[in-house]
Tab-separated table of C-alpha atoms and ligand atoms in Angstrom:
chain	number	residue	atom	x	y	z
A	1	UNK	CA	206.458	89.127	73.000
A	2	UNK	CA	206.601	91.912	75.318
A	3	UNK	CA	209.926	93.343	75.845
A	4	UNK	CA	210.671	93.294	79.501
A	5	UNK	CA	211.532	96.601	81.353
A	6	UNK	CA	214.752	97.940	81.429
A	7	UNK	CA	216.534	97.459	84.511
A	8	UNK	CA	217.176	100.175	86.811
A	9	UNK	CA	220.619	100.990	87.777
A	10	UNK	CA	219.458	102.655	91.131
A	11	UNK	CA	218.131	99.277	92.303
A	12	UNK	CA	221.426	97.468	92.201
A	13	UNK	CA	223.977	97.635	95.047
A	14	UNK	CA	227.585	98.353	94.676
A	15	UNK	CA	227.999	94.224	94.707
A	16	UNK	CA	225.221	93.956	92.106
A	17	UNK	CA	226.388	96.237	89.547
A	18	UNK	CA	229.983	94.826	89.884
A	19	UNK	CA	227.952	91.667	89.228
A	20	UNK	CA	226.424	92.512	86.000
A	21	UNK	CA	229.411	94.143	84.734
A	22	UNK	CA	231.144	90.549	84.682
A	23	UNK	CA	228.163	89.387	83.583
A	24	UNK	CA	228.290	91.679	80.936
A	25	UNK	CA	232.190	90.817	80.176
A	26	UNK	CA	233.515	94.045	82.048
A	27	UNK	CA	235.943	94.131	84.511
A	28	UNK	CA	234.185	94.320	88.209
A	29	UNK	CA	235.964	97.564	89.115
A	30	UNK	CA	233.310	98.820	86.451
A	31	UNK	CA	230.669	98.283	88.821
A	32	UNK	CA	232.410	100.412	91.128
A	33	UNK	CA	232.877	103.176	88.821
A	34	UNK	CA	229.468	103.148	87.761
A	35	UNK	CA	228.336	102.860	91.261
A	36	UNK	CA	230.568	106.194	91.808
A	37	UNK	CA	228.411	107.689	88.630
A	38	UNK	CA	225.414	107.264	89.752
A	39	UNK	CA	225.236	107.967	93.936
A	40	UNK	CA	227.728	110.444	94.091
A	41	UNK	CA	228.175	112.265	91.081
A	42	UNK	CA	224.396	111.936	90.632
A	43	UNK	CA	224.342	111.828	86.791
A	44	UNK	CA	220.820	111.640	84.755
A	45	UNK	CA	222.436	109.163	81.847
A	46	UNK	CA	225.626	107.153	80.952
A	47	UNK	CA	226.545	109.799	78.623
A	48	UNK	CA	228.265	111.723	81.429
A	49	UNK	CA	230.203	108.730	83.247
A	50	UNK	CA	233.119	109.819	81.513
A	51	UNK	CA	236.085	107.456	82.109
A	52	UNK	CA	233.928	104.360	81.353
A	53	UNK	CA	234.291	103.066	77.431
A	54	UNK	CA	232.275	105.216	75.149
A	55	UNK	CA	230.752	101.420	73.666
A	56	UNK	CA	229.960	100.621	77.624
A	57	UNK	CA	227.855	104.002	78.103
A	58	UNK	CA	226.375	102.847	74.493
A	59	UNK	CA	224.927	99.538	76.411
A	60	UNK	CA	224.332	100.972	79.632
A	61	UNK	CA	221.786	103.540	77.824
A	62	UNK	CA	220.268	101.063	75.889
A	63	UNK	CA	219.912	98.299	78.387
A	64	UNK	CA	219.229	100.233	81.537
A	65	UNK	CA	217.411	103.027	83.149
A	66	UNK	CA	219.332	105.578	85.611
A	67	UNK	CA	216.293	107.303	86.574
A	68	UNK	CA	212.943	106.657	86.400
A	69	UNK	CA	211.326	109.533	86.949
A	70	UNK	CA	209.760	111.379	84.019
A	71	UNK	CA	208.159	114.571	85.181
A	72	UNK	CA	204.625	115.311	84.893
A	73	UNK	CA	204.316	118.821	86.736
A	74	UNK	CA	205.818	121.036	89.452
A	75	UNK	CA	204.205	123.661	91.545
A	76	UNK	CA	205.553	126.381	93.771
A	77	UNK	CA	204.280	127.428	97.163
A	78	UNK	CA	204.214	131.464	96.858
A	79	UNK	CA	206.826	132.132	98.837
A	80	UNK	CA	208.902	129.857	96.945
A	81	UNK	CA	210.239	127.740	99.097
A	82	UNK	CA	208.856	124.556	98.614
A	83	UNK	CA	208.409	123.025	95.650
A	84	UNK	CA	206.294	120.146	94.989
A	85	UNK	CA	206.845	117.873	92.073
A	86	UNK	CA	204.494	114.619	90.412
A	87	UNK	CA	206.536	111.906	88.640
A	88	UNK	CA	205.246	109.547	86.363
A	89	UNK	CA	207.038	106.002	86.587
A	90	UNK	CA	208.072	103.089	83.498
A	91	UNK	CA	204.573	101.454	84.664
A	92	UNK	CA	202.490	104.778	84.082
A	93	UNK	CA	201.966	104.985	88.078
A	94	UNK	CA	202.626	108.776	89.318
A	95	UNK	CA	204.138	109.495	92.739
A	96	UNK	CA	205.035	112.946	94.999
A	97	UNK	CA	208.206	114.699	96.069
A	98	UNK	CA	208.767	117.900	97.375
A	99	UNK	CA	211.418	120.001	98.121
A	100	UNK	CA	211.695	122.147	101.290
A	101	UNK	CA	213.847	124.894	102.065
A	102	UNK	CA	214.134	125.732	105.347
A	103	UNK	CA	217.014	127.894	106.249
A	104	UNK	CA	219.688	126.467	105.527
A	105	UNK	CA	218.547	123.263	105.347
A	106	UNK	CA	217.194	121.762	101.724
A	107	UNK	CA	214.884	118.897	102.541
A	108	UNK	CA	213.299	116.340	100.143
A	109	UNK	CA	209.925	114.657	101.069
A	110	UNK	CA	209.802	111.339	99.810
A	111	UNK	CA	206.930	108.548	98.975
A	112	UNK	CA	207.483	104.658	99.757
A	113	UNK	CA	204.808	103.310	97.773
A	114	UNK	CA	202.315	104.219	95.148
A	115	UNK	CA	199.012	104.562	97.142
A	116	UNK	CA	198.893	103.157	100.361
A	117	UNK	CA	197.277	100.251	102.042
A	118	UNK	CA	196.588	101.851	105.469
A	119	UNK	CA	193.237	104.034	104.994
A	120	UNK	CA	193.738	106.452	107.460
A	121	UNK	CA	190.650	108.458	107.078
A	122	UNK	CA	191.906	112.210	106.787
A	123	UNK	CA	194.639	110.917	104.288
A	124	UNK	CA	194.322	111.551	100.774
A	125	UNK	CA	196.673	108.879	99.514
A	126	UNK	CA	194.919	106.582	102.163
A	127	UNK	CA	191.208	106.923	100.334
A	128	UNK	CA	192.771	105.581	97.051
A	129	UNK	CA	194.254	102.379	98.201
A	130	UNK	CA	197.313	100.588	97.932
A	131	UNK	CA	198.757	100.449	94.565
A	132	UNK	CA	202.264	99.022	94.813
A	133	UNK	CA	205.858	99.302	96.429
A	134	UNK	CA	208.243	101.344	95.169
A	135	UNK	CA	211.954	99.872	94.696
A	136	UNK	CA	214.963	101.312	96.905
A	137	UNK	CA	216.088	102.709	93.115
A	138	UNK	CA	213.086	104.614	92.699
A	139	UNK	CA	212.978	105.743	96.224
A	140	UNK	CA	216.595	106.983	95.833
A	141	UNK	CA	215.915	108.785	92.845
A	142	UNK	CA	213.642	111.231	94.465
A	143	UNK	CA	216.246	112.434	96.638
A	144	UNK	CA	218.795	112.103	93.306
A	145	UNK	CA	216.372	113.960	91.403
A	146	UNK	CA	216.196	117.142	93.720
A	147	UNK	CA	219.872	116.741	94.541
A	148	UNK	CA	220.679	117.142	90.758
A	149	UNK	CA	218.419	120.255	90.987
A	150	UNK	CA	219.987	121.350	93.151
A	151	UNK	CA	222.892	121.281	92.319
A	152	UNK	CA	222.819	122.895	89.168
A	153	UNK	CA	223.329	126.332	87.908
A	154	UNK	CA	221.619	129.253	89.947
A	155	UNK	CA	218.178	128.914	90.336
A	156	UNK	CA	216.034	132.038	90.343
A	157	UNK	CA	212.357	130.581	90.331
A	158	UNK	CA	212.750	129.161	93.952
A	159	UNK	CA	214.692	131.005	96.899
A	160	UNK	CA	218.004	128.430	96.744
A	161	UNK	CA	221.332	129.646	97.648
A	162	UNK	CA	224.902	127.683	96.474
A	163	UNK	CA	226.337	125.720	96.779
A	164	UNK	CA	223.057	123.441	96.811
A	165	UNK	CA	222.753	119.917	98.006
A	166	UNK	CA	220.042	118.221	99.691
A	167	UNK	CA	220.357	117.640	103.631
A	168	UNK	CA	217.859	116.112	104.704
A	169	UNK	CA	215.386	113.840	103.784
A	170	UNK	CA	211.715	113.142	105.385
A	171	UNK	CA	210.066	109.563	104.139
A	172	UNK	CA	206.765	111.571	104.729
A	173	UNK	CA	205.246	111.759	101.133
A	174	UNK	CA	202.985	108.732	99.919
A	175	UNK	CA	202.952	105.230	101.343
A	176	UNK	CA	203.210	103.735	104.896
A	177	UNK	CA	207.516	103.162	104.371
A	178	UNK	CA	207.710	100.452	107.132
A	179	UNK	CA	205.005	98.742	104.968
A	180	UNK	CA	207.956	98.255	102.302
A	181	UNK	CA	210.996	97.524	104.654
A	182	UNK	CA	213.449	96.468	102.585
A	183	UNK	CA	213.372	98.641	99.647
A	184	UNK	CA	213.537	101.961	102.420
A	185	UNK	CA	216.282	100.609	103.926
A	186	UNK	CA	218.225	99.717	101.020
A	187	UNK	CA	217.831	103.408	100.304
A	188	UNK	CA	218.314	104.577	103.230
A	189	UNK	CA	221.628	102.975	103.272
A	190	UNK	CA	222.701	104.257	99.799
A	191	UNK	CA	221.610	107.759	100.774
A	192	UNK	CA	223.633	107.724	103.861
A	193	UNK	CA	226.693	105.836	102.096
A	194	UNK	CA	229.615	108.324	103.674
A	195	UNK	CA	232.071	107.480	100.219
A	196	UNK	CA	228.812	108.757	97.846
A	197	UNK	CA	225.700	110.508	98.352
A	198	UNK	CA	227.214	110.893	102.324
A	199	UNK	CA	223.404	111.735	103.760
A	200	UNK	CA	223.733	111.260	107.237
A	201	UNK	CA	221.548	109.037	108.742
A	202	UNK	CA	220.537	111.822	111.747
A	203	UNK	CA	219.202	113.598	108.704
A	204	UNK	CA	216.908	110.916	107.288
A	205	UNK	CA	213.843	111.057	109.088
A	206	UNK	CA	211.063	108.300	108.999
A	207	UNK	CA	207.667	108.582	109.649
A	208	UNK	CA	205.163	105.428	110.151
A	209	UNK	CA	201.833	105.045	111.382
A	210	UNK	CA	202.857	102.682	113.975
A	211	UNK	CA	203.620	99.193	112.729
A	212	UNK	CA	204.750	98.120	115.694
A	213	UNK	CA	206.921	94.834	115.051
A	214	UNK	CA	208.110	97.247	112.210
A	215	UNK	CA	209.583	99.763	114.762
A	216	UNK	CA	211.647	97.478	116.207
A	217	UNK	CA	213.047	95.923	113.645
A	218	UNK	CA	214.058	99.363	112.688
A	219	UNK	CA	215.437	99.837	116.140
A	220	UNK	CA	217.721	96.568	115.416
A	221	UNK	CA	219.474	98.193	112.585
A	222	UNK	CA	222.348	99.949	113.050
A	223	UNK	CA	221.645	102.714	110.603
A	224	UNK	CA	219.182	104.655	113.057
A	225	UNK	CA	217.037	106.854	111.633
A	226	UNK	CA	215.181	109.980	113.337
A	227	UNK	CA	211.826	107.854	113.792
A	228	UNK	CA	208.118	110.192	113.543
A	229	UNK	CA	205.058	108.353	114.853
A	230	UNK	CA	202.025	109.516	113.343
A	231	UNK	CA	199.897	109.769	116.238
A	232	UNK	CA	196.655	111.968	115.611
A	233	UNK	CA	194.492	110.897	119.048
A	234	UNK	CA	195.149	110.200	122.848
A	235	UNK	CA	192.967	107.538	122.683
A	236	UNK	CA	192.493	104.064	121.348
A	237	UNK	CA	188.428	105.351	120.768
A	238	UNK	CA	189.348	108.032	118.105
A	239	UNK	CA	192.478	106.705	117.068
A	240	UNK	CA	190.646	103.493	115.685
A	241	UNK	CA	188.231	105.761	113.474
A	242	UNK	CA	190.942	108.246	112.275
A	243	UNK	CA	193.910	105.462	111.797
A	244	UNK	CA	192.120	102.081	111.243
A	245	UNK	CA	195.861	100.379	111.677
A	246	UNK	CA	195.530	101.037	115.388
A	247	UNK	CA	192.733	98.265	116.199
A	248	UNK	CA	195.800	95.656	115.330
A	249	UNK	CA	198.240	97.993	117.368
A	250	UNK	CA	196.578	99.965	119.432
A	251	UNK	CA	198.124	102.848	121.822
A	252	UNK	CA	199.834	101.035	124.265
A	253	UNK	CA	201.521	98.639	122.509
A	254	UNK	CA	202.713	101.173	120.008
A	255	UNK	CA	203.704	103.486	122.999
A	256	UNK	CA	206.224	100.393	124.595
A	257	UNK	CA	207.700	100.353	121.184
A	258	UNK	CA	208.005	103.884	121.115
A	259	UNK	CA	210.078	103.598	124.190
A	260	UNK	CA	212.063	100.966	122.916
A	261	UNK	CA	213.004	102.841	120.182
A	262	UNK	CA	214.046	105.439	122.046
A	263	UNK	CA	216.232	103.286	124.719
A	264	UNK	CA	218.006	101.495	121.799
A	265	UNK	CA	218.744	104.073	119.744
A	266	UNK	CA	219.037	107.135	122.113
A	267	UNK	CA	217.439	109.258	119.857
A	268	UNK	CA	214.385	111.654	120.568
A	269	UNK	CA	210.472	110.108	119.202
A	270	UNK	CA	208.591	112.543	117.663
A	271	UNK	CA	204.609	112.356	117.075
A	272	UNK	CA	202.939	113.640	114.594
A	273	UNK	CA	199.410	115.059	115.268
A	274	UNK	CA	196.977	116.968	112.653
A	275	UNK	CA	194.398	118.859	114.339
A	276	UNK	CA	191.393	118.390	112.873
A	277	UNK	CA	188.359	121.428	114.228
A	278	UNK	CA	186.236	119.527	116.951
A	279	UNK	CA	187.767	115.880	116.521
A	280	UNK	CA	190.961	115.713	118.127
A	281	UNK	CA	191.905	119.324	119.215
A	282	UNK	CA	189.878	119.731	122.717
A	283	UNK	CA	192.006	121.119	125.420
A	284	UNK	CA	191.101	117.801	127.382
A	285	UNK	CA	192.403	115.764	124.401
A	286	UNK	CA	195.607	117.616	124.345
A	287	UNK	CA	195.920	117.011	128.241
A	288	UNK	CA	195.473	113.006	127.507
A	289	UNK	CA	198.134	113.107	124.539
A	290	UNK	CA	200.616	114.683	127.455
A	291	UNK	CA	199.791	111.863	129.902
A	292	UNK	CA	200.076	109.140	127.337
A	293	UNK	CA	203.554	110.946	126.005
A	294	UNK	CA	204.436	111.526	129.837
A	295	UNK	CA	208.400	109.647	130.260
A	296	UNK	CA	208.854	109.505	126.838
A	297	UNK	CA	211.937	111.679	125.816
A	298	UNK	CA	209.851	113.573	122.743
A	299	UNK	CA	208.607	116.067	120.645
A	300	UNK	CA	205.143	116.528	119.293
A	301	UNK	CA	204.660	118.336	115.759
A	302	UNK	CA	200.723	119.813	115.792
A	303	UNK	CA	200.015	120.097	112.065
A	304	UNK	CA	196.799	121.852	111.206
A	305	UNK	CA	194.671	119.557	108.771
A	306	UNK	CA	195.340	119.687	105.225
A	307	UNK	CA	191.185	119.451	104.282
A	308	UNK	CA	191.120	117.063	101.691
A	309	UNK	CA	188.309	116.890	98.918
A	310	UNK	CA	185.784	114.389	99.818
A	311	UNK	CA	186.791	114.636	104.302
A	312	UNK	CA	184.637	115.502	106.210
A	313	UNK	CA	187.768	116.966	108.542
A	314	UNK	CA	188.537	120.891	108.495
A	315	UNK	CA	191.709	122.133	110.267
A	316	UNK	CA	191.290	123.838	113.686
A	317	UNK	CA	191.176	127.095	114.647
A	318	UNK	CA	194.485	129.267	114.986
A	319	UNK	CA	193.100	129.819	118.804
A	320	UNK	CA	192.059	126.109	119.207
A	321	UNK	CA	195.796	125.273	117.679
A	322	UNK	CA	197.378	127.511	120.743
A	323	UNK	CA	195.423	126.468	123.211
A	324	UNK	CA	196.554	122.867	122.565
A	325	UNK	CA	199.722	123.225	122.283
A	326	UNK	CA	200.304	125.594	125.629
A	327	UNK	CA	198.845	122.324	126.918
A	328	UNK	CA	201.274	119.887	125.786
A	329	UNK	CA	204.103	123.290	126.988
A	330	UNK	CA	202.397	123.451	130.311
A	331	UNK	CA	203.167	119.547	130.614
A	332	UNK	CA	207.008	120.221	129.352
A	333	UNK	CA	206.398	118.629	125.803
A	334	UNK	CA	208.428	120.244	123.514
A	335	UNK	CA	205.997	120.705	120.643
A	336	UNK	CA	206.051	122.715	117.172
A	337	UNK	CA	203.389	123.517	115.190
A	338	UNK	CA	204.225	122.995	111.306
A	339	UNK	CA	203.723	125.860	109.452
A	340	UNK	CA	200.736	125.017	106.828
A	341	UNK	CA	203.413	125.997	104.370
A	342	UNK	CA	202.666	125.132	101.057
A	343	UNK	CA	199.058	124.525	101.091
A	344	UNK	CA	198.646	126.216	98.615
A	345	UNK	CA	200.787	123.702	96.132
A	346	UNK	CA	198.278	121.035	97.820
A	347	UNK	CA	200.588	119.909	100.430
A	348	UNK	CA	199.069	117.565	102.139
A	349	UNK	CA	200.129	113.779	101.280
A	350	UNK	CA	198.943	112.222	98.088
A	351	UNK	CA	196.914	115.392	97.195
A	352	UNK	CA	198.829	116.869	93.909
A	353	UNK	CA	198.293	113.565	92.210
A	354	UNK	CA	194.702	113.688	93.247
A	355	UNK	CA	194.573	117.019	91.621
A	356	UNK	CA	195.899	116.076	88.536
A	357	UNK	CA	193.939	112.623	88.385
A	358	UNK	CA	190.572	114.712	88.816
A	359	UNK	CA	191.362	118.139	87.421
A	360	UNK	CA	188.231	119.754	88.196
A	361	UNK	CA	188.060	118.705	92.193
A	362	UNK	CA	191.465	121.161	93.297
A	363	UNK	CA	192.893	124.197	90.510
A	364	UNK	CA	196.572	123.532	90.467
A	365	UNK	CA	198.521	126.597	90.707
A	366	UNK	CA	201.075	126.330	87.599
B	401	SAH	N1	202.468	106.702	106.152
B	401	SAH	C1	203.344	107.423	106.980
B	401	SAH	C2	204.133	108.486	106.237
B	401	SAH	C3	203.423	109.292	105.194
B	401	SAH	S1	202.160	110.376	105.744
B	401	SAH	C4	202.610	108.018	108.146
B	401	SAH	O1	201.394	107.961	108.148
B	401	SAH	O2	203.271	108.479	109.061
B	401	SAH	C5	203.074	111.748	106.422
B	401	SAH	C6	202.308	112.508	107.486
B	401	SAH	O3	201.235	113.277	106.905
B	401	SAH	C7	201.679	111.607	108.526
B	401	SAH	O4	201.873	112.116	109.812
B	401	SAH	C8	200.213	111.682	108.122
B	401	SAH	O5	199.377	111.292	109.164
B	401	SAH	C9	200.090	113.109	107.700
B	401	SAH	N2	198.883	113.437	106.925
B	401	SAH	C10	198.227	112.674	106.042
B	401	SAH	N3	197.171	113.336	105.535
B	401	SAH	C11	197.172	114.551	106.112
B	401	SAH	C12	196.331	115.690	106.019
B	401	SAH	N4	195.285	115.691	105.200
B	401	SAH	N5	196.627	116.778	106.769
B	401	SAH	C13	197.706	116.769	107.582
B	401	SAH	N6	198.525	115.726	107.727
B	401	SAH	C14	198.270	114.622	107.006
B	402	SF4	FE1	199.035	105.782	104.675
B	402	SF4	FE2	200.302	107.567	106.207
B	402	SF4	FE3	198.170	108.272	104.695
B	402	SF4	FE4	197.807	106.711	106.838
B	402	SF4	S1	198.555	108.835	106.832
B	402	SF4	S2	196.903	106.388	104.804
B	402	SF4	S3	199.662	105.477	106.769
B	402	SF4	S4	200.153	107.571	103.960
C-alpha cells in the first residue's frame, strides 16, 4: 500500500494543530507552542522547537513535514538584488519565488498554484496549463523560506543588510491566486498574524487578472490587501486576445469592481500593464487606458515585456515606453515603470521553471 504523505504542519491553523496534539495525547497548549515554532520563530524542523519533549519533536519529524520546499536551483540578477529561486514539492511539481530587495524593503514574490489555468497569451506559466493549487502551508512557506534566509548570518552573495526580515510580500509569481481563494487567504492571514510572522496586511500585495466576483469577495474580508489588476489593454478588442479571461469579464465589469474595491477598502487600485512593441503601447492606446482609469483613485505600473520563448510579443521601445507613460502623467495617472530588473535571472512569471524543464530553450545563469 502506498504510504500516504506526510502532513504538513504549515497547513494547519493554530486550532488545528492544538487539535492533533490531543489527538495525538498532548496537551492542547502544545499546539500553541508549536504554532509559535513554526510562524514566528520560523524553524526548518522540530529539532529546534526546544521546550517541546525531545520524544514529541521525535514524532513530529517523523509524522510531519514543516516545509516542503526542497530546492532545486537559485539564480542571481547581476546586481544582486534579486534572487530567484525553483522549489521542487512532495509531489515532484516545481514552483517560483523570488526575493527582491529594494531599499530597504525585502520583498518575496510568491506563486498560488502550480501552472495556471488562465492562458494569458504573453504568460509563460499561462502556455503550460493549470497543474494544481497550492495549499495555504506551501504558500506560506515561500515567504518562511526567504524569511529564514534572511534572517540568518550575514549574507555576502546578495546585497542584504541586518537585521533581515521579509516586508513585504507580492502574490505575483505563478498561478491566478483568486483562482485558489481559500488557501491565499488562509496565508494571508497567517502571514499577517500580529502575535507571529506580524506581516502587515498593507504589505501583502495581490495581483489577479480580474476575476471579478473574486474581487469582491476579497473586498468583503476584513484583512484588505493592496489589490494589482493585471490590465494589459484599454480595450475589450485586445484585451480578449492577450487575456482570454476577459470575454467572461470583460472591461467594464471588471472596472465597477475595481471601484468597489477601492470604495470598500479605501485603498489605492493599481494596474498592471506590460508593453508589448506595436500591440498595446500606441500613444492612442495609452490615451484610452487614461479614460477607462479616469475617477479611479490609482496607479498604473508599465512593465516592459518579459519576451518569452515561443511569443510572438517583444517588449517596447525605451522611447515608445516614455511616450506612454507621459500620456497616462499628462492625464494625472500616477504611473511607474518597473525596472526590467532581473531579466536576466528570467524574471518574468513561470519562466525559470521553463528553463530548467527545457534546458536548451533559455541558458540559466548559475
Ligand atoms: N495571475 C496573476 C498573478 C501572477 S502574474 C495575474 O495575472 O495578475 C504577475 C504579473 O506578471 C501579471 O501582471 C502578469 O500579467 C505579468 N506577466 C506575465 N507574463 C509576463 C511577461 N512575459 N512579461 C511581463 N509581465 C508578465
Ligand atoms: Fe495566469 Fe497571471 Fe499568467 Fe495570466 S498572467 S496566465 S493569470 S499567471
Amino acid at each position: 500500500m502506498k504510504e500516504s504523505p506526510r502532513p504538513l504542519l504549515l497547513d494547519l491553523t493554530r486550532a488545528e494543530l492544538r487539535e492533533l496534539m490531543a489527538q495525538w495525547g498532548e496537551p492542547a497548549f502544545r499546539g500553541d507552542q508549536v504554532y509559535t515554532w513554526l510562524h514566528k520563530e520560523v524553524v526548518a524542523s522540530p529539532e529546534e522547537m526546544s521546550n517541546l519533549p525531545k520524544a514529541l519533536r521525535a514524532r513530529l519529524e517523523e509524522k510531519t513535514l514543516v516545509t516542503p520546499l526542497q530546492l532545486i536551483t537559485q539564480v542571481d540578477s547581476q546586481d544582486k538584488l534579486t534572487r530567484k529561486a525553483l522549489f521542487r514539492l512532495p509531489d515532484g511539481n516545481t514552483i517560483e519565488v523570488v526575493l527582491m530587495l529594494y531599499n530597504e524593503r525585502r520583498t518575496v514574490c510568491i506563486s498560488t498554484q502550480v501552472g495556471c489555468g488562465m492562458g494569458c497569451t504573453f504568460c509563460a506559466t499561462g502556455q503550460g496549463g493549470l497543474a494544481r493549487n497550492l495549499t495555504a502551508g506551501e504558500i506560506i512557506a515561500q515567504v518562511h523560506w526567504f524569511d529564514r534566509w534572511l534572517r540568518q548570518a550575514e549574507r555576502g552573495e546578495l546585497r542584504v543588510k541586518r537585521p533581515a526580515r521579509v516586508t513585504n510580500v507580492v502574490v505575483m509569481g505563478m498561478g491566478e491566486p483568486l483562482a485558489n481563494y481559500k488557501p491565499l487567504m488562509q496565508a494571508v492571514a497567517a502571514l499577517s498574524d500580529q502575535d507571529t510572522f506580524g506581516l502587515s496586511v498593507r504589505n501583502i500585495t495581490v495581483s489577479t487578472v480580474g476575476l471579478v466576483p473574486m474581487i469582491d469577495r476579497l473586498a468583503a474580508e476584513a484583512l484588505a490587501v493592496k489589490l494589482a489588476v493585471s490590465l494589459h489593454a484599454p480595450s475589450n478588442r485586445l484585451r480578449n486576445k492577450l487575456v482570454p479571461i476577459n470575454k467572461t469579464y470583460p472591461l467594464e465589469a471588471l472596472m465597477a469592481a475595481c471601484q468597489r474595491y477601492q470604495a470598500k477598502t479605501r485603498r489605492r487600485v493599481s494596474f498592471e500593464y506590460a508593453l508589448m512593441a506595436g500591440v498595446n503601447d500606441a500613444p492612442d492606446q495609452a490615451q484610452q487606458l487614461a479614460d477607462l482609469l479616469t475617477g479611479l483613485h490609482c496607479h498604473v505600473n508599465l512593465i516592459p515585456l518579459n519576451p518569452t520563448p515561443g511569443s510572438p510579443y517583444q517588449p517596447s521601445s525605451d522611447e515608445d515606453v516614455r511616450r506612454f507613460r507621459q500620456v497616462l502623467e499628462g492625464a494625472h495617472i500616477a504611473t511607474t515603470v518597473r525596472l526590467r530588473r532581473g531579466i536576466e535571472i528570467n524574471a518574468g512569471c513561470g519562466q525559470l521553471r521553463q528553463a530548467v524543464q527545457q534546458p536548451d530553450v533559455i541558458p540559466l545563469l548559475t
